[in-house]
């Protein structure tokens, strides 16, 4: 069992149900009724914010959910809120945790409490979205208390315990509750939660106010003043002492919680350890899998046991030393490595604990396992026990450290090319003509009938895993019809990347690079500059330069906005192409800053307490135009000639002048809740309602390339909204005010665009 069950007369009434770890984290947060959650979606932690949003729509809590522009921003939101003494909550995973990690020592170093759920996941690269502990291990040195939870029940309980520890006067530090992504986060188990949330609120108590907070103008404070080495040493010492005291407070708080819930969490979860000769030390869900194997070994007369900590910061050194006093061999299984250290982090901390006990003779083996969510089965636990038994019998470990589950490759299984890559002349039609007017310096493009370009091969092969009706690839392929010659394409993380590059296969016929949302533009700018420098030095010799294109989408111009603006201001010769599907679709249709007002997503739900997204969408083309890059455009597959012409212009500017930004509106039938067959119809209505006007900004001057008013084709905004399930609620009478606000903003932006079209000085 994860937690020791006790019976007391003071237990509060609880409800039994079946829920996942993410659901229970959200349940605890809602019952506590935190003031603020600054969040940014990343799999597999995203559901926590989604569940809280659903509860918010139903009016079940008052937590202010603030969607950040990225995890670094979410950490800043949370820190800023914590400074006021507000109760603050967050959830993240993997590279999102690393992206915010710069901020996290600031919060612990200035001693402001909060609770963050770390739903553990493999840190890329290469990208893997399933669970290991490589993200958690990066957090061992940030000064936060770290609790671990093996089951959904433990996730709920630890989230309640965590806040009380964080706010304790002897601690006052932020706390992480770590649980395994997809193992604990998504698997439903039998759980109990308090029926009345006032029980939870009474247990955690009132927010403490007896430390400096940024909340009262009459009591000004300074937070984070610069320190010299002497003062910083004292500060770090005090923080260190507080973290060690958190271990004592954990034991105190868990005893109090046991009286209320009937579930007691010891510092170490010990299973059959009273007389164990051999044992496994496993973190979180893997420990549960090993306990059944332990029982079977006991039936055979082998004294086997399992150890799993409920808290790893502070590290329970004394308890581990006591537990291993008579154990002959211990295998430490870790879902991450500390590269080059001959064992991962917890292995060395256990060895360090035993080093101080001169009488201890425990043989310690270390095995890295379960990387990238690789499953841990009963037979794997049996193999771990066998290794420990072998070491016990021999009196030493033949191989103290190793990986478990890796297999050498075979020459006969070497990857074979399925589709021959294409380059050069294959992508040249000679049918597209781009010329520059000597007087105006503007470009003129001639393209052939669209059917003439159908012979140009696709850049992306068939067989990718996109959803039916997905607009990404029709939009990208149409754009690439206007690009002559070779391309080097960088895909930020998102649907276009994930559905085309599942190792060992991929759908790309030309060079493809991947980097994360927040850094794609910077990465490609480094690639293009290095290419030209190598060429300048004569270290490469190519007949014609490729066109460098960054493809972003699924909200990538939120978290990646800073990188894109930096690339634009430096004016690198790249095309930044955004496919806009109006949400973070690759992580489950969460709200992005490109989501329009009132639209429903999984984090802007519709219910009695809210009516979809609460603020207007970001006008990214205008933001990028403000960087003074030579060419900005919008396009959609519903107007193919317009898009192909703009692609040809984009290539000319990227090869001859500098940076280009383009935005393609594309359909996402799955998350827009629309029919596949209406893709082009929806895109056309978006343009003709003036929600998504087609225009270009060439050398600072705006030209509307399709004006539905001039063509007598303008339609009401409702004509676009009616095709999508995510917006049909806006057409109901009770939401008339929100629809009118949306219509007003669309009209305002359209009139401003027309004014820019009429005057080159705007």
XYZ file of C-alpha atoms in Angstrom:
762
model
C 0.000 0.000 0.000
C 1.145 3.550 -0.652
C -0.041 4.900 2.640
C -0.607 3.254 5.988
C -4.344 3.063 6.747
C -5.378 4.056 10.263
C -8.775 4.437 11.871
C -9.636 7.313 14.176
C -12.854 8.778 15.466
C -11.923 12.214 14.106
C -11.883 11.256 10.430
C -13.849 13.590 8.167
C -16.442 12.276 5.718
C -14.931 11.249 2.377
C -16.249 10.309 -1.056
C -14.893 7.239 -2.845
C -14.498 7.407 -6.622
C -12.149 6.483 -9.481
C -9.972 9.347 -10.708
C -6.556 10.041 -12.214
C -3.629 11.821 -10.615
C -4.221 14.980 -12.654
C -7.874 15.028 -11.625
C -6.928 14.665 -7.980
C -4.340 17.456 -8.186
C -7.038 19.721 -9.606
C -9.519 18.543 -6.967
C -7.121 19.454 -4.156
C -6.410 22.857 -5.709
C -10.116 23.593 -6.143
C -10.935 22.594 -2.570
C -8.097 24.715 -1.195
C -9.380 27.470 -3.510
C -6.015 28.985 -4.386
C -5.925 32.635 -5.346
C -3.820 32.299 -8.513
C -2.669 29.685 -11.008
C -0.277 30.931 -13.675
C 0.003 28.143 -16.218
C 1.160 27.097 -19.658
C 0.102 23.764 -21.199
C 2.585 20.952 -21.620
C 1.837 17.249 -21.795
C 1.180 15.386 -19.480
C 0.519 18.113 -16.866
C -1.876 20.087 -19.089
C -4.976 18.341 -17.785
C -4.579 19.916 -14.342
C -5.379 23.375 -15.731
C -8.082 21.903 -17.977
C -9.890 20.267 -15.060
C -9.652 23.465 -13.030
C -11.068 25.438 -15.957
C -13.992 23.024 -16.231
C -14.687 23.432 -12.526
C -14.382 27.194 -12.896
C -16.955 27.189 -15.706
C -19.317 25.345 -13.362
C -18.658 27.857 -10.580
C -16.967 25.347 -8.265
C -13.982 27.481 -7.217
C -12.628 31.023 -7.421
C -9.066 30.326 -8.560
C -7.876 32.993 -11.014
C -6.386 31.051 -13.929
C -3.832 33.152 -15.802
C -2.641 31.756 -19.166
C 1.040 32.601 -19.591
C 3.056 33.061 -22.780
C 5.312 30.162 -21.785
C 6.510 28.305 -18.700
C 9.059 30.983 -17.874
C 6.213 33.484 -17.863
C 4.011 31.195 -15.775
C 6.763 30.931 -13.148
C 7.005 34.718 -13.104
C 3.243 35.065 -12.665
C 3.319 32.606 -9.784
C 6.279 34.294 -8.104
C 4.714 37.717 -8.458
C 1.470 36.454 -6.942
C 3.319 34.706 -4.103
C 4.999 38.013 -3.204
C 1.600 39.350 -2.149
C 1.001 36.449 0.217
C -1.605 34.963 -2.119
C -1.869 31.204 -2.354
C -0.344 30.124 -5.640
C -0.506 26.893 -7.647
C 1.041 25.582 -10.865
C 1.642 22.387 -12.836
C 4.252 21.576 -15.464
C 6.436 18.874 -16.994
C 9.764 18.164 -18.713
C 11.206 20.980 -20.836
C 8.538 23.301 -19.481
C 10.020 22.776 -16.024
C 13.498 23.460 -17.396
C 12.274 26.584 -19.181
C 11.006 28.021 -15.896
C 13.875 26.720 -13.772
C 15.777 30.014 -13.854
C 12.924 31.551 -11.866
C 12.544 28.785 -9.292
C 15.660 29.423 -7.148
C 14.562 33.071 -6.976
C 11.350 32.000 -5.278
C 12.983 29.641 -2.795
C 15.877 32.042 -2.163
C 13.467 34.817 -1.187
C 11.334 32.347 0.818
C 7.878 32.679 -0.709
C 5.642 29.591 -0.494
C 3.596 27.991 -3.280
C 2.753 24.492 -4.541
C 3.666 23.165 -7.976
C 2.804 19.771 -9.400
C 5.624 18.327 -11.493
C 4.074 15.645 -13.695
C 7.333 13.968 -14.585
C 8.278 13.426 -18.219
C 11.359 12.781 -20.312
C 13.426 15.862 -21.078
C 14.196 16.162 -24.786
C 15.985 15.858 -27.082
C 15.065 13.787 -28.831
C 11.468 14.537 -27.930
C 9.567 11.973 -25.859
C 6.385 12.938 -24.058
C 6.122 9.958 -21.693
C 7.250 9.736 -18.112
C 10.677 9.402 -16.565
C 12.438 11.463 -13.888
C 14.944 13.428 -15.950
C 13.006 16.645 -15.287
C 12.657 15.971 -11.565
C 16.393 15.494 -11.136
C 17.046 18.975 -12.496
C 14.970 20.248 -9.583
C 17.045 18.702 -6.829
C 19.242 21.801 -6.465
C 16.710 24.646 -6.634
C 15.956 24.819 -2.920
C 12.343 23.612 -3.107
C 10.831 20.975 -0.859
C 10.040 17.921 -3.033
C 7.308 15.422 -2.180
C 6.649 12.349 -4.303
C 3.325 10.641 -4.979
C 2.944 7.077 -6.256
C -0.826 6.953 -6.773
C -3.705 9.347 -7.550
C -4.668 9.082 -3.885
C -1.217 10.224 -2.855
C -1.375 13.083 -5.376
C -4.510 14.409 -3.683
C -3.176 13.982 -0.169
C 0.299 15.331 -0.912
C -1.154 18.468 -2.517
C -2.980 19.257 0.710
C 0.007 18.372 2.879
C 2.324 20.388 0.618
C 0.592 23.720 1.207
C 0.680 23.324 4.963
C 4.406 22.571 4.810
C 5.079 25.461 2.418
C 3.376 28.003 4.686
C 4.736 26.648 7.974
C 6.595 29.368 9.865
C 9.640 27.097 10.253
C 9.781 26.416 6.497
C 8.226 29.100 4.275
C 9.480 27.544 1.054
C 7.812 26.508 -2.215
C 6.958 22.808 -2.575
C 6.922 20.446 -5.558
C 4.603 17.439 -5.652
C 6.113 15.063 -8.219
C 4.235 12.170 -9.778
C 4.779 10.024 -12.854
C 3.490 11.287 -16.183
C 0.949 8.970 -17.846
C 1.486 6.310 -15.171
C -0.014 8.235 -12.259
C -1.254 11.338 -14.061
C -3.688 9.609 -16.428
C -4.408 6.182 -14.950
C -7.606 6.090 -12.919
C -7.515 4.443 -9.502
C -9.779 4.166 -6.509
C -9.461 7.350 -4.454
C -11.087 9.107 -1.528
C -11.507 12.844 -1.176
C -13.142 15.022 1.464
C -16.800 15.618 0.758
C -16.789 19.108 2.263
C -13.989 21.385 1.057
C -14.112 23.349 4.306
C -12.423 20.320 5.904
C -9.446 20.894 3.613
C -9.486 24.645 4.162
C -9.637 24.232 7.936
C -6.705 21.803 7.792
C -4.423 24.121 5.810
C -5.621 27.110 7.831
C -5.630 30.803 7.000
C -2.949 32.354 4.815
C -0.060 33.472 7.017
C 0.690 37.189 6.963
C 3.544 37.319 9.465
C 6.322 37.817 6.907
C 7.099 40.654 4.446
C 4.588 40.757 1.576
C 3.868 43.086 -1.306
C 0.282 43.846 -0.438
C -0.057 47.029 1.608
C 1.173 50.395 0.296
C 1.425 51.617 3.892
C 3.942 48.854 4.587
C 6.454 49.044 1.710
C 8.963 46.216 1.361
C 11.972 45.496 -0.831
C 12.196 41.976 -2.245
C 15.390 40.588 -3.726
C 17.896 43.304 -2.825
C 21.391 42.677 -4.202
C 23.707 40.945 -1.716
C 27.452 40.487 -1.461
C 29.029 37.135 -0.693
C 28.835 37.457 3.098
C 25.131 38.219 3.118
C 24.345 35.654 0.426
C 26.165 33.000 2.433
C 23.975 33.787 5.423
C 20.856 33.823 3.248
C 21.712 30.429 1.752
C 22.441 29.010 5.197
C 19.053 30.107 6.460
C 17.382 28.632 3.394
C 19.276 25.385 3.885
C 18.215 25.159 7.524
C 14.598 25.821 6.554
C 14.727 23.020 4.012
C 16.048 20.565 6.607
C 13.321 21.680 9.014
C 10.808 20.879 6.278
C 11.643 17.220 6.849
C 10.588 17.499 10.489
C 7.504 19.508 9.545
C 6.580 16.839 6.986
C 6.426 14.225 9.745
C 4.361 16.536 11.942
C 1.894 17.512 9.203
C 1.417 13.962 7.921
C 0.536 12.782 11.429
C -2.099 15.520 11.664
C -3.395 14.601 8.219
C -3.608 10.926 9.210
C -6.030 11.771 11.993
C -8.243 13.591 9.494
C -8.027 11.200 6.526
C -7.036 7.812 7.891
C -3.997 7.799 5.595
C -0.530 8.245 7.032
C 2.544 8.925 4.907
C 5.866 8.046 6.475
C 9.071 9.663 5.260
C 9.933 6.317 3.671
C 7.314 3.933 2.372
C 8.728 0.613 3.631
C 7.376 -2.674 2.331
C 8.576 -5.861 4.060
C 11.716 -4.093 5.196
C 11.723 -5.282 8.837
C 14.095 -8.183 8.121
C 14.953 -7.718 4.435
C 18.239 -9.076 3.088
C 17.750 -7.630 -0.398
C 15.751 -4.573 -1.396
C 14.840 -2.265 -4.249
C 14.820 1.507 -3.905
C 12.312 2.910 -6.418
C 10.679 6.290 -6.820
C 6.932 6.674 -7.340
C 4.832 4.285 -9.464
C 7.531 1.667 -10.129
C 7.601 0.852 -6.424
C 3.995 -0.308 -6.600
C 4.841 -2.713 -9.425
C 7.692 -4.194 -7.390
C 5.619 -4.958 -4.292
C 3.773 -7.910 -5.843
C 7.104 -9.419 -6.881
C 8.374 -8.879 -3.368
C 5.463 -10.949 -2.026
C 6.261 -13.811 -4.405
C 9.908 -13.849 -3.340
C 8.846 -13.929 0.305
C 6.767 -17.030 -0.456
C 9.977 -18.636 -1.740
C 11.810 -17.795 1.472
C 13.755 -14.842 0.079
C 13.696 -11.881 2.432
C 12.945 -9.132 -0.077
C 11.701 -5.603 0.502
C 10.891 -2.352 -1.285
C 11.781 1.192 -0.245
C 10.206 4.295 -1.754
C 10.495 7.832 -0.364
C 7.559 10.179 0.079
C 9.951 13.127 0.324
C 13.321 13.566 -1.391
C 14.055 17.195 -0.474
C 15.236 17.269 2.170
C 16.764 13.885 1.460
C 15.860 11.435 4.271
C 19.459 10.487 5.087
C 18.933 9.326 8.677
C 15.898 7.204 7.836
C 17.689 5.526 4.923
C 20.717 4.801 7.066
C 18.493 3.187 9.704
C 16.446 1.207 7.156
C 19.514 -0.249 5.423
C 21.312 -1.166 8.647
C 20.988 -4.908 8.033
C 20.261 -5.034 4.287
C 22.924 -6.976 2.408
C 22.240 -5.729 -1.139
C 20.220 -2.790 -2.440
C 19.422 -2.025 -6.059
C 18.568 1.616 -6.748
C 16.430 1.969 -9.861
C 16.359 5.465 -11.358
C 14.352 6.820 -14.303
C 17.125 9.288 -15.173
C 20.897 9.457 -15.336
C 23.499 11.892 -14.109
C 25.659 11.485 -17.183
C 29.247 10.600 -16.460
C 28.777 10.198 -12.697
C 28.653 6.357 -12.603
C 25.187 6.433 -11.148
C 22.247 8.791 -11.043
C 21.492 11.339 -8.339
C 19.660 9.311 -5.721
C 22.195 6.480 -5.958
C 24.950 8.826 -4.837
C 22.813 10.326 -2.093
C 22.082 6.855 -0.709
C 25.765 5.942 -0.890
C 26.606 9.187 0.880
C 24.125 8.374 3.636
C 25.671 4.939 4.141
C 29.215 6.316 4.088
C 28.627 7.901 7.483
C 27.665 4.528 8.990
C 30.993 2.710 9.246
C 29.283 -0.543 10.269
C 27.055 -0.657 7.186
C 28.080 -3.257 4.598
C 25.177 -2.854 2.170
C 26.188 -3.505 -1.441
C 24.609 -0.793 -3.618
C 23.813 -1.376 -7.284
C 22.464 1.325 -9.575
C 20.370 0.811 -12.711
C 18.927 3.473 -15.018
C 15.595 2.190 -16.344
C 12.260 3.288 -17.749
C 13.627 6.213 -19.746
C 11.043 7.970 -21.922
C 8.163 6.163 -20.270
C 9.449 2.655 -21.022
C 7.141 0.404 -19.021
C 8.294 -1.330 -15.849
C 6.699 -4.755 -15.507
C 6.776 -7.470 -12.859
C 9.476 -9.378 -14.744
C 11.639 -6.240 -14.679
C 11.268 -6.077 -10.902
C 12.195 -9.771 -10.788
C 15.356 -9.034 -12.747
C 16.238 -6.202 -10.380
C 15.814 -8.491 -7.382
C 17.902 -11.158 -9.125
C 20.749 -8.684 -9.567
C 20.575 -7.762 -5.883
C 20.446 -11.428 -4.830
C 23.444 -12.202 -7.043
C 25.431 -9.390 -5.430
C 24.427 -10.597 -1.961
C 25.548 -14.147 -2.705
C 28.868 -13.085 -4.265
C 29.559 -10.409 -1.688
C 30.088 -7.733 -4.322
C 28.445 -6.192 -7.381
C 30.036 -7.274 -10.641
C 28.653 -4.174 -12.308
C 27.724 -1.487 -9.788
C 26.243 0.845 -12.422
C 24.537 0.117 -15.720
C 21.513 0.887 -17.860
C 18.687 -1.643 -17.884
C 16.599 -2.466 -20.953
C 18.929 -1.129 -23.639
C 19.695 -3.302 -26.639
C 22.532 -3.089 -29.170
C 21.531 -2.477 -32.754
C 22.013 -5.032 -35.496
C 23.543 -4.251 -38.854
C 20.763 -6.047 -40.657
C 18.257 -3.698 -39.036
C 19.986 -0.561 -40.283
C 17.430 2.003 -41.368
C 16.694 1.915 -45.082
C 15.493 4.809 -47.206
C 11.863 4.304 -48.184
C 11.378 7.471 -50.205
C 14.365 8.948 -51.986
C 15.008 12.545 -50.913
C 14.524 15.099 -53.659
C 16.453 18.278 -54.240
C 17.540 20.897 -56.728
C 15.881 20.686 -60.121
C 13.029 18.513 -58.777
C 11.655 21.609 -57.092
C 12.239 24.036 -59.937
C 9.426 24.667 -62.409
C 10.718 27.809 -64.082
C 7.078 28.902 -64.215
C 7.201 31.467 -61.399
C 8.636 34.865 -62.244
C 9.548 37.462 -59.621
C 10.823 40.866 -60.716
C 11.566 44.067 -58.819
C 10.309 47.417 -60.055
C 13.320 49.712 -60.315
C 11.310 52.777 -59.307
C 9.080 51.488 -56.505
C 11.410 48.644 -55.458
C 8.282 46.520 -55.021
C 8.006 42.989 -56.381
C 5.840 41.793 -59.211
C 4.998 38.083 -59.360
C 3.713 36.079 -62.278
C 2.466 32.573 -61.637
C 1.049 30.028 -64.082
C -2.394 28.435 -63.761
C -2.471 26.429 -60.534
C -2.769 23.119 -62.382
C 0.682 23.767 -63.896
C 2.228 23.632 -60.416
C 0.729 20.260 -59.543
C 3.711 18.528 -61.157
C 6.048 20.025 -58.555
C 6.644 17.235 -56.002
C 5.404 17.623 -52.457
C 7.918 18.505 -49.763
C 6.148 16.221 -47.276
C 5.470 12.607 -48.148
C 2.178 10.851 -47.510
C 1.832 8.578 -44.507
C 2.031 11.211 -41.782
C -0.275 10.961 -38.806
C -2.315 14.144 -39.050
C -6.008 14.053 -38.165
C -8.566 13.821 -40.985
C -9.258 17.269 -42.371
C -6.189 18.852 -40.779
C -5.392 22.058 -42.636
C -1.670 22.152 -41.818
C -0.350 20.132 -44.712
C -2.587 21.465 -47.483
C -1.628 24.948 -46.310
C 2.105 24.195 -46.106
C 2.226 22.338 -49.408
C 0.398 25.147 -51.170
C 2.878 27.642 -49.747
C 5.790 25.464 -50.872
C 4.386 25.444 -54.419
C 5.545 29.037 -54.582
C 9.078 28.199 -53.359
C 11.538 27.209 -56.069
C 14.546 25.011 -55.322
C 15.812 23.499 -52.099
C 14.600 24.319 -48.620
C 15.901 23.740 -45.104
C 12.925 23.674 -42.779
C 12.892 23.936 -39.010
C 9.721 22.753 -37.308
C 8.993 23.892 -33.815
C 7.256 21.318 -31.630
C 3.634 21.048 -32.682
C 1.233 18.966 -34.730
C 3.173 19.442 -37.974
C 6.322 18.121 -36.337
C 4.834 15.369 -34.198
C 2.742 13.835 -36.990
C 5.629 13.685 -39.485
C 8.639 12.494 -37.485
C 7.920 9.435 -35.355
C 11.294 7.669 -35.215
C 12.432 5.634 -37.121
C 10.186 7.063 -39.862
C 9.593 10.577 -41.116
C 7.686 12.243 -43.948
C 10.224 14.886 -44.936
C 11.876 14.803 -48.349
C 14.285 17.627 -47.598
C 16.344 18.668 -44.594
C 14.223 19.018 -41.449
C 15.388 20.327 -38.065
C 13.399 20.290 -34.842
C 13.678 22.507 -31.813
C 11.280 23.514 -29.093
C 8.547 26.161 -29.282
C 10.495 28.871 -27.545
C 13.661 28.727 -29.607
C 12.891 27.783 -33.208
C 13.564 31.159 -34.801
C 16.845 31.648 -32.935
C 17.961 28.155 -33.875
C 17.282 28.696 -37.570
C 18.994 32.088 -37.487
C 22.104 30.326 -36.217
C 21.813 27.738 -38.973
C 21.487 30.290 -41.771
C 24.340 32.465 -40.516
C 26.629 29.471 -40.117
C 25.739 28.321 -43.639
C 26.715 31.652 -45.163
C 29.893 31.864 -43.076
C 30.957 28.369 -44.142
C 30.216 29.342 -47.726
C 32.192 32.589 -47.377
C 35.210 30.659 -46.137
C 34.966 28.199 -48.994
C 34.251 25.255 -46.696
C 31.071 24.336 -48.565
C 30.299 24.689 -52.241
C 26.666 24.614 -53.329
C 25.364 25.814 -56.711
C 22.378 27.644 -55.232
C 21.479 28.647 -51.697
C 18.522 26.873 -50.106
C 15.632 28.830 -48.651
C 15.509 28.621 -44.852
C 11.982 28.300 -43.432
C 10.798 28.013 -39.842
C 7.361 26.410 -39.461
C 5.566 27.213 -36.230
C 2.015 26.731 -35.041
C -0.131 25.399 -32.206
C 0.519 28.576 -30.234
C 4.227 28.634 -31.035
C 4.139 32.380 -31.605
C 3.239 32.817 -27.925
C 6.074 31.047 -26.167
C 8.316 31.625 -29.190
C 7.457 35.288 -29.678
C 10.595 36.666 -28.074
C 12.830 34.462 -30.186
C 10.925 35.407 -33.354
C 11.135 39.138 -32.640
C 14.853 38.850 -31.958
C 15.359 37.027 -35.246
C 13.304 39.667 -37.064
C 15.200 42.579 -35.533
C 18.499 40.992 -36.563
C 16.990 40.562 -40.032
C 18.305 37.086 -40.788
C 17.486 35.664 -44.210
C 14.748 33.310 -43.054
C 11.008 32.856 -43.518
C 9.033 32.467 -40.303
C 5.790 30.750 -41.317
C 3.019 30.311 -38.773
C 0.089 27.978 -39.307
C -2.597 29.335 -37.017
C -5.129 26.798 -35.787
C -6.181 29.096 -32.949
C -4.979 26.993 -30.046
C -2.384 24.711 -28.534
C -3.756 21.823 -30.547
C -0.815 19.443 -30.131
C -1.376 19.296 -26.357
C -5.162 19.029 -26.463
C -6.786 22.231 -27.700
C -5.834 24.615 -24.934
C -6.348 28.340 -25.323
C -3.550 30.303 -27.019
C -3.185 34.019 -27.503
C -4.352 33.510 -31.090
C -7.666 32.060 -29.859
C -10.375 34.652 -30.591
C -12.723 36.131 -28.022
C -15.418 33.767 -26.786
C -14.028 30.681 -28.505
C -14.192 27.489 -26.506
C -11.013 25.530 -25.795
C -10.086 23.006 -23.125
C -8.844 25.868 -20.921
C -11.495 28.427 -21.857
C -14.611 26.410 -21.255
C -18.234 27.429 -21.612
C -20.568 27.232 -18.642
C -22.675 29.279 -16.298
C -19.635 31.124 -14.923
C -17.730 31.819 -18.163
C -18.371 31.952 -21.902
C -15.141 30.907 -23.589
C -11.960 32.960 -23.956
C -12.194 36.235 -22.094
C -9.951 38.459 -24.239
C -9.194 39.167 -27.889
C -6.712 37.334 -30.096
C -3.193 38.562 -30.753
C -2.597 40.385 -34.049
C 0.745 38.701 -34.742
C 1.306 40.029 -38.293
C 1.067 43.601 -37.033
C 3.465 42.841 -34.180
C 5.984 41.355 -36.578
C 5.511 44.236 -39.013
C 6.537 46.597 -36.214
C 10.027 45.059 -36.334
C 10.453 46.620 -39.811
C 11.232 43.377 -41.607
C 10.907 43.658 -45.386
C 7.879 41.417 -45.885
C 4.876 40.286 -43.830
C 1.817 38.519 -45.214
C -1.317 36.547 -44.410
C -2.716 33.677 -46.458
C -4.975 30.656 -46.590
C -5.469 27.664 -48.838
C -8.965 28.928 -49.727
C -7.272 31.556 -51.925
C -4.477 29.536 -53.565
C -3.232 32.049 -56.165
C -2.880 34.694 -53.493
C -0.860 32.367 -51.252
C 1.464 31.095 -54.004
C 2.275 34.663 -55.073
C 3.075 35.602 -51.500
C 5.293 32.525 -51.109
C 7.287 33.592 -54.178
C 7.696 37.081 -52.733
C 8.678 35.645 -49.369
C 11.413 33.574 -50.993
C 12.797 36.555 -52.916
C 12.978 38.723 -49.806
C 14.437 35.932 -47.662
C 17.162 35.281 -50.219
C 17.951 38.893 -51.070
C 17.001 41.185 -48.194
C 16.163 39.600 -44.849
C 13.524 38.168 -42.573
C 9.944 37.375 -43.610
C 6.929 36.494 -41.502
C 3.770 34.863 -42.831
C 0.592 33.690 -41.119
C -1.626 30.960 -42.567
C -5.050 30.377 -41.063
C -5.710 26.634 -41.171
C -8.537 24.403 -40.006
C -8.449 21.975 -37.090
C -11.709 20.008 -37.418
C -11.046 17.902 -34.315
C -10.731 20.826 -31.922
C -12.843 23.343 -33.803
C -15.619 20.723 -33.717
C -16.305 21.209 -37.400
C -16.927 18.821 -40.270
C -13.913 17.795 -42.359
C -15.692 18.659 -45.589
C -16.130 22.313 -44.599
C -12.428 23.159 -44.384
C -12.224 25.445 -47.406
C -15.693 26.855 -46.697
C -14.679 27.846 -43.170
C -11.466 29.458 -44.382
C -13.318 31.418 -47.044
C -15.886 32.636 -44.523
C -13.082 33.720 -42.158
C -11.659 35.894 -44.937
C -14.952 37.235 -46.267
C -16.199 38.134 -42.773
C -12.983 40.168 -42.427
C -11.935 38.182 -39.361
C -8.857 37.025 -41.267
C -8.120 39.625 -43.950
C -5.648 38.797 -46.708
C -2.938 41.419 -47.005
C 0.792 41.993 -47.235
C 3.148 44.577 -45.777
C 5.951 45.045 -48.260
C 8.783 47.331 -47.214
C 6.512 48.908 -44.647
C 3.535 49.569 -46.944
C 0.264 47.710 -46.494
C -1.748 46.313 -49.401
C -5.005 44.398 -48.963
C -4.760 41.607 -51.524
C -8.414 40.540 -51.310
C -11.162 42.953 -50.300
C -14.522 41.191 -49.903
C -16.327 44.526 -49.731
C -15.051 45.583 -53.153
C -16.204 42.263 -54.546
C -19.600 42.479 -52.788
C -18.831 39.258 -50.949
C -18.517 40.358 -47.342
C -20.516 38.156 -44.949
C -21.459 38.597 -41.257
C -19.114 37.151 -38.666
C -21.843 34.674 -37.741
C -21.479 33.096 -41.189
C -18.018 31.941 -40.141
C -18.895 31.066 -36.540
C -21.850 28.823 -37.437
C -19.642 26.117 -38.945
C -17.701 25.426 -35.740
C -18.899 23.742 -32.577
C -16.422 25.766 -30.549
C -18.279 28.985 -31.408
C -21.960 28.081 -31.768
C -22.681 29.265 -28.230
C -21.809 32.802 -29.401
C -24.855 32.746 -31.663
C -27.244 32.234 -28.755
C -29.267 35.165 -27.489
C -27.750 35.042 -24.000
C -24.286 35.625 -25.500
C -25.321 38.504 -27.749
C -23.145 41.025 -25.892
C -19.991 38.966 -26.360
C -20.728 38.443 -30.059
C -21.227 42.180 -30.507
C -17.909 42.873 -28.768
C -16.198 40.378 -31.082
C -17.846 41.938 -34.156
C -16.772 45.386 -33.018
C -13.136 44.316 -32.657
C -13.109 42.616 -36.068
C -14.537 45.777 -37.637
C -12.070 48.012 -35.803
C -9.104 45.981 -37.049
C -10.533 45.898 -40.581
C -10.997 49.671 -40.717
C -7.470 50.239 -39.427
C -6.152 47.872 -42.071
C -8.034 49.741 -44.803
C -6.576 53.005 -43.525
C -3.090 51.540 -43.785
C -3.912 50.313 -47.280
C -4.960 53.825 -48.265
C -1.908 55.541 -46.789
C 1.693 54.272 -47.140
C 2.620 56.308 -44.057
C 0.489 54.224 -41.670
